[in-house]
Coordinates of C-alpha atoms in Angstrom, one line a residue:
X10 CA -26.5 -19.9 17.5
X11 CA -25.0 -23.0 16.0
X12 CA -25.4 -24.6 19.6
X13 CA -28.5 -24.0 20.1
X14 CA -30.0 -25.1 16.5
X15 CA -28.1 -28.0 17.1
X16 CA -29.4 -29.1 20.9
X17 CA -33.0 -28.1 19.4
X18 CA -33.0 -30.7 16.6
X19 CA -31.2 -33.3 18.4
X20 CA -33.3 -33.0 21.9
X21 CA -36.7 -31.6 20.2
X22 CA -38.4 -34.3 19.3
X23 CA -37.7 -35.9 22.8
X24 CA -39.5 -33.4 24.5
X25 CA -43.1 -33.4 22.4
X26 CA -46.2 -35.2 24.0
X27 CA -46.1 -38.6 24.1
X28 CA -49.3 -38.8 21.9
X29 CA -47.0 -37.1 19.5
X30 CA -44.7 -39.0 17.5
X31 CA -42.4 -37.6 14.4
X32 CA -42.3 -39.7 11.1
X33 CA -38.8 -41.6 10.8
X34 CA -37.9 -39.4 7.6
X35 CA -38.5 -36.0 10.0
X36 CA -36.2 -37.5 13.2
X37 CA -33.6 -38.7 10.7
X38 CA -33.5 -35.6 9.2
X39 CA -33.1 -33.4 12.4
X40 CA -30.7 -35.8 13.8
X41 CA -28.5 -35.1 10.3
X42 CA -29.5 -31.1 11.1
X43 CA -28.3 -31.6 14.5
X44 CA -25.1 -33.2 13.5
X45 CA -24.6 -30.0 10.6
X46 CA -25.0 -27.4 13.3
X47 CA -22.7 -29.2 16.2
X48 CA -19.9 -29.4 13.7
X49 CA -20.7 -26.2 12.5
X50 CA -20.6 -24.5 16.3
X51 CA -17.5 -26.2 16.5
X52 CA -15.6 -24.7 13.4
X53 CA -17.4 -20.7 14.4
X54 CA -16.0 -21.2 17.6
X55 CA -12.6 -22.3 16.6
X56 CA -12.2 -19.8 13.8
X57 CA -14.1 -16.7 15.9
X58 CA -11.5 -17.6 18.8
X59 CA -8.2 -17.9 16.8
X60 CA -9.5 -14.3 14.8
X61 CA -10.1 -12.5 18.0
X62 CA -6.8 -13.3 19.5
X63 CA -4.8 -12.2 16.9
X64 CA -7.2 -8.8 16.4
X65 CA -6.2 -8.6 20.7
X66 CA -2.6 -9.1 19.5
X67 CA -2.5 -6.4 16.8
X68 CA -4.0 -4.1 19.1
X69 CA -1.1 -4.2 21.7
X70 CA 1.2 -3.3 18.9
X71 CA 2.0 0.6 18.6
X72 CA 2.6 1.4 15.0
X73 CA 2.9 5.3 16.0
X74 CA 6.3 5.9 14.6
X75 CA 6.3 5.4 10.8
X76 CA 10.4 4.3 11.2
X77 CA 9.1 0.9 13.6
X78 CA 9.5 -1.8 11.0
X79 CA 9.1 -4.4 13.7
X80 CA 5.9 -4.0 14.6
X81 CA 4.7 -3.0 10.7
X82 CA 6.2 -6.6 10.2
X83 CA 4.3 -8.3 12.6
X84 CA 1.2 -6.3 11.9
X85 CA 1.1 -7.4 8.2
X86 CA 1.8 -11.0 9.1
X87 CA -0.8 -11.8 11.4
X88 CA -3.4 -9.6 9.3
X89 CA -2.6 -11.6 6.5
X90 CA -2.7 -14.9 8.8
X91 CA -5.6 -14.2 10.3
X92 CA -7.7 -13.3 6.9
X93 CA -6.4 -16.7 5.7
X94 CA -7.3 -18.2 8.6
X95 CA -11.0 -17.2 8.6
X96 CA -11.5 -18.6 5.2
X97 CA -10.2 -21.8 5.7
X98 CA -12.0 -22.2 8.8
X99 CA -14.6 -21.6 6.9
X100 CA -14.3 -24.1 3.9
X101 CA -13.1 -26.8 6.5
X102 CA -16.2 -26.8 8.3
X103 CA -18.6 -26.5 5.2
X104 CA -16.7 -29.5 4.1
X105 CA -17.2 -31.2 7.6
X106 CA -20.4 -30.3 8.0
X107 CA -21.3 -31.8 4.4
X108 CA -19.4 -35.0 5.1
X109 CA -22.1 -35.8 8.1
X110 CA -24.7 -35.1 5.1
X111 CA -25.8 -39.2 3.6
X112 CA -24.8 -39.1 0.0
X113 CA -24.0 -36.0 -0.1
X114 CA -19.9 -37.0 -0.3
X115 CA -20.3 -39.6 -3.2
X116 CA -22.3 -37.0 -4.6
X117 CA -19.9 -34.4 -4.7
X118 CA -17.1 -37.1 -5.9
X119 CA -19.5 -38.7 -8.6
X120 CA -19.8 -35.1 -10.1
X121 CA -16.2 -33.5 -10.4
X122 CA -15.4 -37.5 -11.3
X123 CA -18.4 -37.1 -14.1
X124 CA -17.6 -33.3 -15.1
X125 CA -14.1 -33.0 -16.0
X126 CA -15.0 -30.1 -18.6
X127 CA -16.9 -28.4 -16.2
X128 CA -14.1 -29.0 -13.1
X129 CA -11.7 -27.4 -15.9
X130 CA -13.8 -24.3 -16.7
X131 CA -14.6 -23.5 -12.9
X132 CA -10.7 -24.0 -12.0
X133 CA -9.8 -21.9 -15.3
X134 CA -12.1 -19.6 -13.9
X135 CA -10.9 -19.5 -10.5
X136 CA -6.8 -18.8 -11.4
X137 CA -7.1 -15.1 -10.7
X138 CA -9.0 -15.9 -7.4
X139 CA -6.2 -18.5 -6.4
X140 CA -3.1 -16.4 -7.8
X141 CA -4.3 -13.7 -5.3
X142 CA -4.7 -16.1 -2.7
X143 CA -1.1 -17.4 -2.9
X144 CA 0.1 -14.5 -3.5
X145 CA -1.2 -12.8 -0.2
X146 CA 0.7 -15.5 1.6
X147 CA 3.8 -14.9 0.1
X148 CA 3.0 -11.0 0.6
X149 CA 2.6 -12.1 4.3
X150 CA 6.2 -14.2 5.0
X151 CA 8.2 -12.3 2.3
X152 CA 6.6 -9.0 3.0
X153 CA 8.1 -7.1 0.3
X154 CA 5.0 -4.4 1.6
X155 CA 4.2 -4.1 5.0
X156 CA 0.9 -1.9 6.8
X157 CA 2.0 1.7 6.7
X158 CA 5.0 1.3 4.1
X159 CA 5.1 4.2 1.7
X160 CA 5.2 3.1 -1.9
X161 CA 5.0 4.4 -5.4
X162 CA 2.5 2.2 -7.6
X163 CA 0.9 3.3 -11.1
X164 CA 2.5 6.7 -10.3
X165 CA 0.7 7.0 -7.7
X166 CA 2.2 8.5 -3.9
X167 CA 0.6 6.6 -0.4
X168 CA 0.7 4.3 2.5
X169 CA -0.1 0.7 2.7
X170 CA -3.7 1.1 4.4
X171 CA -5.3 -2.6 4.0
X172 CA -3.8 -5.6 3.0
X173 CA -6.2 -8.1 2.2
X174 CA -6.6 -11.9 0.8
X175 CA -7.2 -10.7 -2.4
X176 CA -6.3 -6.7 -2.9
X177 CA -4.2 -4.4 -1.1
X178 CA -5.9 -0.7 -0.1
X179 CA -3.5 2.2 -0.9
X180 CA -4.2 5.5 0.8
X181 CA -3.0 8.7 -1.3
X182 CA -1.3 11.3 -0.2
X183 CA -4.6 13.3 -1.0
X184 CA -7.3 10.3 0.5
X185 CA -8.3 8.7 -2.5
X186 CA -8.1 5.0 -1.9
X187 CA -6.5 3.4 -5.0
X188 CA -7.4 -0.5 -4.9
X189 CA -4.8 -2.7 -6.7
X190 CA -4.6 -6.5 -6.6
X191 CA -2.3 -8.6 -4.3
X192 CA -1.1 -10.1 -7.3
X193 CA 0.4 -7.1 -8.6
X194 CA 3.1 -6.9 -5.9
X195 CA 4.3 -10.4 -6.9
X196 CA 4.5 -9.7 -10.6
X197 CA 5.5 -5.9 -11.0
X198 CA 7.4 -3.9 -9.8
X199 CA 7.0 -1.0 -7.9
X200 CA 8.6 1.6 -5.4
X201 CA 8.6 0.9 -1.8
X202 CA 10.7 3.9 0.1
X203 CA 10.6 2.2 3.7
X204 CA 11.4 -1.2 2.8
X205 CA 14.4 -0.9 5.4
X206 CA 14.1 2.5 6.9
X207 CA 11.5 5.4 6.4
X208 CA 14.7 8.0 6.7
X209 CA 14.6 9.2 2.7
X210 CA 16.5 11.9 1.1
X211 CA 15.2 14.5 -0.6
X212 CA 15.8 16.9 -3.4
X213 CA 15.6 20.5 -4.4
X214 CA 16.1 22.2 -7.6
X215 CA 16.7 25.6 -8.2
X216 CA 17.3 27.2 -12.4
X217 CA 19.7 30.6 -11.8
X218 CA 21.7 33.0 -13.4
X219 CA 25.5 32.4 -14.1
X220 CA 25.8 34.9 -11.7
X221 CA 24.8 32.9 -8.3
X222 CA 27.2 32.5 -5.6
X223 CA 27.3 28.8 -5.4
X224 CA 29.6 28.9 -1.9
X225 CA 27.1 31.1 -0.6
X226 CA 24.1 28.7 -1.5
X227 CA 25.7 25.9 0.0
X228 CA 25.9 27.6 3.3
X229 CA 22.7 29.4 3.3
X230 CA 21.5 26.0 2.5
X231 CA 23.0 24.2 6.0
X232 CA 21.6 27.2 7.8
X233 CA 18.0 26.5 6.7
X234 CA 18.3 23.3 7.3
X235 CA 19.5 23.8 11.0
X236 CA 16.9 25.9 11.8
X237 CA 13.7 23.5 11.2
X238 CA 13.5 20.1 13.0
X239 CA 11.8 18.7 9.6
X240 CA 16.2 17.9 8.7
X241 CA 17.4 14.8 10.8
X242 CA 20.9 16.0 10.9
X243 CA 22.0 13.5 8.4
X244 CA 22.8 14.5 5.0
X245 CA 23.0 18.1 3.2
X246 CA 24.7 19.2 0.2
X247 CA 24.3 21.4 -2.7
X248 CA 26.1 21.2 -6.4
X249 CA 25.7 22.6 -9.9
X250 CA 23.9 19.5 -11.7
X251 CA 23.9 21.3 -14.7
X252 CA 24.6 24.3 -17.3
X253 CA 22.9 25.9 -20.0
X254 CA 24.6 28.0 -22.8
X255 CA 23.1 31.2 -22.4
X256 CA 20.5 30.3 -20.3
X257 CA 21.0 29.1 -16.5
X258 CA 22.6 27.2 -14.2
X259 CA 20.9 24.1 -12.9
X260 CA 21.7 23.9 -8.6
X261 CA 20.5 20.5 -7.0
X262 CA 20.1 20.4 -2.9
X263 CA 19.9 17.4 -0.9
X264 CA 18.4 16.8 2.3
X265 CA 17.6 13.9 4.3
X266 CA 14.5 13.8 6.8
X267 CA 12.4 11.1 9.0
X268 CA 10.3 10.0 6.4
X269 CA 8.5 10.8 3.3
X270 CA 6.2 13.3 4.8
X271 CA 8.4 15.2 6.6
X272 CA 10.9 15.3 3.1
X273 CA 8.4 16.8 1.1
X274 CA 7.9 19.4 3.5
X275 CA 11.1 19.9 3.9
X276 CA 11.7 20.0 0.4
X277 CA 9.1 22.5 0.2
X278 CA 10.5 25.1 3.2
X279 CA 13.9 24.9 1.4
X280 CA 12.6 26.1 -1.9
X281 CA 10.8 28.7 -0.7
X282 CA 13.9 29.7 1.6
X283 CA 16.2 29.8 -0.6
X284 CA 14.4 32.2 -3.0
X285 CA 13.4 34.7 -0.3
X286 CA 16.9 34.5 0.3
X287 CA 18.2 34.9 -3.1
X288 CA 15.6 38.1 -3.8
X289 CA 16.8 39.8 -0.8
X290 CA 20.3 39.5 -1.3
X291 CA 21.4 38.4 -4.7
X292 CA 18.9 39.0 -6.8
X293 CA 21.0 39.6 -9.7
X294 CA 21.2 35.9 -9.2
X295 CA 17.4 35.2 -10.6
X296 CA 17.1 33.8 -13.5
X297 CA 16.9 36.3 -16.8
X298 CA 16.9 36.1 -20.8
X299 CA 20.2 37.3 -22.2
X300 CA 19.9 38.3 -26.3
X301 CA 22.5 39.7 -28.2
X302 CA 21.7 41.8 -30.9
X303 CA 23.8 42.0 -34.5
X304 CA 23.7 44.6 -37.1
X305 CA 25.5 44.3 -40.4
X306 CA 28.3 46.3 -42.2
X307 CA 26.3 48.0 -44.1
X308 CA 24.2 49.4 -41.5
X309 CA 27.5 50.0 -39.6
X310 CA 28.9 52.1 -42.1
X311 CA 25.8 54.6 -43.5
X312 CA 24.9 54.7 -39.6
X313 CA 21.8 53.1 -40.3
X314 CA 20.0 51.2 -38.3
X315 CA 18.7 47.9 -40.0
X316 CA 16.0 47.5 -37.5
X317 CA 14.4 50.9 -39.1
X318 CA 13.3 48.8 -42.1
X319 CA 11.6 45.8 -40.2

């Protein structure tokens, strides 16, 4: 489009009648038109070429296993690069299609020389826009998140679905989209469970009576994790975390699985195994109230009970 503005302003008046002829001020001004849009096809093609060989590029990378790290890496950084890259294709050839503008440069020098107080307000103004900015390239060579990572921010359980110049898209585990800005990954901190590997563990409790065979648990607990292919075969292990004085017995399980997904569901068949298990066989072992009731001497001795009088 570009070209073809440009080749009609520059070659148009060329081509009228020669009984025709253009007023200086209208052929200087096309030629000037001309120049804009040659420098302007110039910097679309550049920048559309560059963009569409790294979109080519990310989609020869297969990001199907959520453990590849390699490819998340590379994914995030030439996203990153080539969002950057648009935009300052973009401000370049504004800038160089302005410089071919007469006046137009001493113009724009005369007024940020003239309009300091204005210059300061606008670049004030700008910080947030700029901290982003810089901060998605240090997102994009540090990478402390990468496309698909699973992280924990305000709270809040997803995947890295978009990372963009200026916010990063997470995608909950239930769809919402919460937005967040790139900014925020620089300055706060946050969870990110496949920085180095997506394996995580996960953990299970259970609140039972005193009377729970703990030994038992533990191997019931191996066996249920044997029998489901959400366990990667890596760790398992069961312990009393804690005790209550009349109350229960606190039993933490641990199991270790591909990634997040897969842990909370394995986390989730556990549970409910275990407690089918426990009913069906110990299920002196649920959890009850114990009370212990006290009468005095004097209801002791007259064979009285106290209670009668409540």
């Amino acid at each position: 489009m570009f070209a073809l503005l440009a080749i009609a302003c520059g070659a148009g008046p060329h081509f009228l009648p020669s009984d025709i002829a253009l007023p200086p001020v209208v052929v200087s001004a096309l030629s000037v038109l001309s120049s804009v849009f040659i420098v302007g096809a110039i910097g679309w093609a550049v920048t559309t070429t560059v963009d569409a060989l790294i979109k080519r590029r990310l989609s020869m990378l297969k990001m199907d296993q959520p453990d590849d790290l390699t490819a998340r890496k590379l994914a995030t950084r030439l996203d990153v690069t080539r969002r950057v890259w648009v935009v300052i294709g973009a401000i370049v050839s504004v800038a160089a299609a302005l410089t071919v503008i007469p006046g137009v440069r001493q113009f724009g020098v005369s007024l940020f020389a003239s309009a300091g107080i204005a210059g300061l307000a606008i670049g004030l103004a700008a910080r947030p826009v700029l901290s982003n900015l810089i901060a998605g390239l240090q997102i994009a060579f540090t990478q402390p998140i990468r496309i698909k990572d699973a992280v924990v921010v305000e709270g809040e359980w997803g995947w890295i679905e978009e990372i963009g110049l200026f916010y990063v898209v997470i995608k909950i585990w239930d769809w919402r989209r919460l937005v967040v800005p790139v900014s925020y990954f620089i300055e706060k901190p946050f969870q990110n469970w496949t920085r180095q590997s997506a394996s995580i563990i996960g953990s299970v409790f259970w609140y039972v009576d005193y009377r729970a065979p703990v030994k038992e648990m533990r191997e019931k607990l191996t066996e249920i994790c044997k029998s489901t292919t959400l366990w990667d075969g890596d760790v398992v292990n069961l312990q009393v975390s804690e005790t209550k004085d009349n109350a229960t017995l606190t039993i933490r399980a641990l199991a270790s699985a591909r990634n997040s997904p897969q842990a909370w569901d394995l986390r989730c068949y556990i549970r409910e195994e275990m407690i089918d298990w426990l009913q069906k066989e110990y299920p002196e072992a649920l959890p009850r109230v114990r009370a212990e009731a006290q009468f005095s001497d004097a209801g002791l001795m007259t064979g009285k009970d106290p209670r009668n009088d409540l």
